[in-house]
Amino acid sequence: MVVDAKGKFVALLVEDSDEDAFLFRRALDKIGRAVHLQHVSSARHAQEYLLGTGEFGNRETHPLPTVLFTDLNLRGLDGLSFLEWLRAQPSLRRLPCIIHSDSVNPSEVHAAYASGVTSFVIKPSSFTEWVARLETVLKFWMEVAQVPPQSNE
């Protein structure tokens, strides 16, 4: 399992829909995996969180994530622009980033992969599907995948 320096698997959720954030948390609770979930509601807050600035300066309270989940359609800075910013940050470019979106538009999926997304997952329409999909993604990142540790390049 890939974990942070304290031995925790940390997921950062960038989601501006309270309903979708609630479903994500509820599905995570149902799965029962040991995931330390952090949530921000905008790409701007995600940038601050990842850089450890402003209200997110304390890494004990706001540890760097092991994996990042972001919506594609965010108010303000959209998910693709955020992804491009993320991949331009030397110390964050290897961070696994999963876009979860309502979009099934092939051009948006293509643009996300062209911008460096790790994977693109369609948001499920039912809670049962949320649980199954999140379990699959977390099983992969917690049991199968190996990623390099974050660096300070």
Coordinates of C-alpha atoms in Angstrom, one line a residue:
M1 CA 0.0 0.0 0.0
V2 CA 1.2 3.5 -0.8
V3 CA 1.0 5.8 2.2
D4 CA 2.2 9.1 3.5
A5 CA 5.1 9.5 5.9
K6 CA 2.8 8.8 8.9
G7 CA 1.6 5.5 7.4
K8 CA -1.8 6.8 6.3
F9 CA -3.4 6.5 2.9
V10 CA -4.5 10.1 2.2
A11 CA -7.1 11.0 -0.5
L12 CA -7.8 14.6 -1.4
L13 CA -11.2 15.1 -2.9
V14 CA -11.7 18.3 -5.0
E15 CA -15.4 18.5 -5.4
D16 CA -17.7 21.6 -5.4
S17 CA -21.0 19.6 -5.2
D18 CA -22.0 19.1 -1.6
E19 CA -24.2 16.2 -2.7
D20 CA -21.3 14.4 -4.6
A21 CA -18.9 15.0 -1.7
F22 CA -21.5 13.5 0.6
L23 CA -21.9 10.5 -1.6
F24 CA -18.1 10.0 -1.9
R25 CA -17.8 10.1 1.9
R26 CA -20.7 7.8 2.4
A27 CA -19.4 5.3 -0.1
L28 CA -16.0 5.5 1.5
D29 CA -17.6 4.8 4.9
K30 CA -19.5 1.8 3.4
I31 CA -16.3 0.3 2.0
G32 CA -14.6 0.5 5.3
R33 CA -11.0 1.1 4.0
A34 CA -8.6 3.0 6.1
V35 CA -8.5 6.2 4.1
H36 CA -7.8 9.6 5.5
L37 CA -10.1 11.8 3.4
Q38 CA -9.4 15.5 2.9
H39 CA -12.0 17.6 1.0
V40 CA -11.7 21.0 -0.6
S41 CA -14.5 22.6 -2.7
S42 CA -12.4 24.4 -5.4
A43 CA -9.3 24.0 -7.5
R44 CA -7.9 27.1 -5.9
H45 CA -8.2 25.6 -2.4
A46 CA -6.7 22.4 -3.8
Q47 CA -3.7 24.4 -5.1
E48 CA -3.2 25.9 -1.6
Y49 CA -3.7 22.5 0.0
L50 CA -1.1 20.9 -2.2
L51 CA 1.4 23.7 -1.8
G52 CA 0.8 23.8 2.0
T53 CA -0.1 27.5 2.0
G54 CA -2.7 29.6 3.8
E55 CA -5.1 27.6 6.0
F56 CA -3.4 24.4 4.8
G57 CA 0.1 25.1 6.0
N58 CA 0.0 22.5 8.8
R59 CA 1.0 19.2 7.2
E60 CA 0.0 17.3 10.4
T61 CA -3.6 18.4 9.8
H62 CA -3.4 18.6 6.0
P63 CA -0.9 15.9 4.8
L64 CA 0.0 15.5 1.2
P65 CA -2.3 13.1 -0.5
T66 CA -1.4 9.7 -1.7
V67 CA -4.0 10.1 -4.5
L68 CA -6.2 13.0 -5.7
F69 CA -9.8 12.8 -6.9
T70 CA -11.1 15.9 -8.8
D71 CA -14.2 16.7 -10.6
L72 CA -13.9 17.9 -14.1
N73 CA -16.5 20.7 -13.9
L74 CA -15.5 22.9 -11.0
R75 CA -16.6 26.5 -10.5
G76 CA -13.8 29.0 -11.1
L77 CA -10.7 27.1 -12.2
D78 CA -11.9 24.0 -14.0
G79 CA -10.6 20.5 -13.6
L80 CA -8.5 20.5 -16.8
S81 CA -6.8 23.8 -15.9
F82 CA -6.2 22.5 -12.4
L83 CA -4.7 19.3 -13.9
E84 CA -2.4 21.3 -16.2
W85 CA -1.3 23.3 -13.1
L86 CA -0.7 20.1 -11.1
R87 CA 1.5 18.5 -13.8
A88 CA 3.5 21.7 -14.1
Q89 CA 4.5 21.5 -10.4
P90 CA 7.8 19.5 -10.2
S91 CA 7.1 18.2 -6.7
L92 CA 3.5 17.2 -7.6
R93 CA 3.6 16.0 -11.2
R94 CA 3.7 12.3 -10.2
L95 CA 0.8 12.5 -7.8
P96 CA -1.9 10.1 -9.1
C97 CA -4.9 12.3 -10.2
I98 CA -8.2 10.7 -10.9
I99 CA -10.9 12.8 -12.6
H100 CA -14.4 11.7 -11.7
S101 CA -17.0 13.4 -13.8
D102 CA -20.5 13.2 -15.1
S103 CA -19.1 13.8 -18.6
V104 CA -19.0 11.0 -21.1
N105 CA -17.9 13.5 -23.8
P106 CA -15.0 11.8 -25.6
S107 CA -13.2 15.1 -26.3
E108 CA -13.2 15.9 -22.5
V109 CA -11.8 12.4 -21.8
H110 CA -9.1 12.9 -24.5
A111 CA -8.2 16.4 -23.2
A112 CA -7.9 15.0 -19.6
Y113 CA -5.5 12.3 -20.7
A114 CA -3.6 14.7 -22.9
S115 CA -3.2 16.9 -19.8
G116 CA -1.8 14.1 -17.7
V117 CA -4.7 12.6 -15.8
T118 CA -3.9 9.2 -14.3
S119 CA -7.4 7.9 -14.9
F120 CA -10.9 9.2 -15.8
V121 CA -13.9 7.7 -14.0
I122 CA -17.5 8.4 -14.8
K123 CA -19.5 9.3 -11.7
P124 CA -22.1 6.6 -11.1
S125 CA -25.8 7.2 -11.1
S126 CA -26.6 5.1 -8.0
F127 CA -25.2 4.8 -4.6
T128 CA -24.5 1.1 -5.1
E129 CA -22.4 1.9 -8.2
W130 CA -20.6 4.7 -6.2
V131 CA -19.6 2.1 -3.6
A132 CA -18.5 -0.5 -6.2
R133 CA -16.6 2.0 -8.4
L134 CA -14.8 3.6 -5.4
E135 CA -13.9 0.1 -4.0
T136 CA -12.3 -0.8 -7.3
V137 CA -10.3 2.4 -7.6
L138 CA -9.1 2.2 -4.0
K139 CA -8.3 -1.4 -4.2
F140 CA -6.0 -0.6 -7.1
W141 CA -4.3 2.3 -5.4
M142 CA -4.1 0.7 -2.0
E143 CA -3.1 -2.9 -3.0
V144 CA -1.8 -3.0 -6.5
A145 CA -0.2 0.2 -7.7
Q146 CA 3.2 1.4 -6.7
V147 CA 3.9 5.1 -7.1
P148 CA 7.1 7.0 -6.3
P149 CA 7.1 9.0 -3.1
Q150 CA 6.5 12.8 -3.4
S151 CA 9.7 14.7 -3.9
N152 CA 10.9 18.3 -3.4
E153 CA 12.3 18.7 -6.9

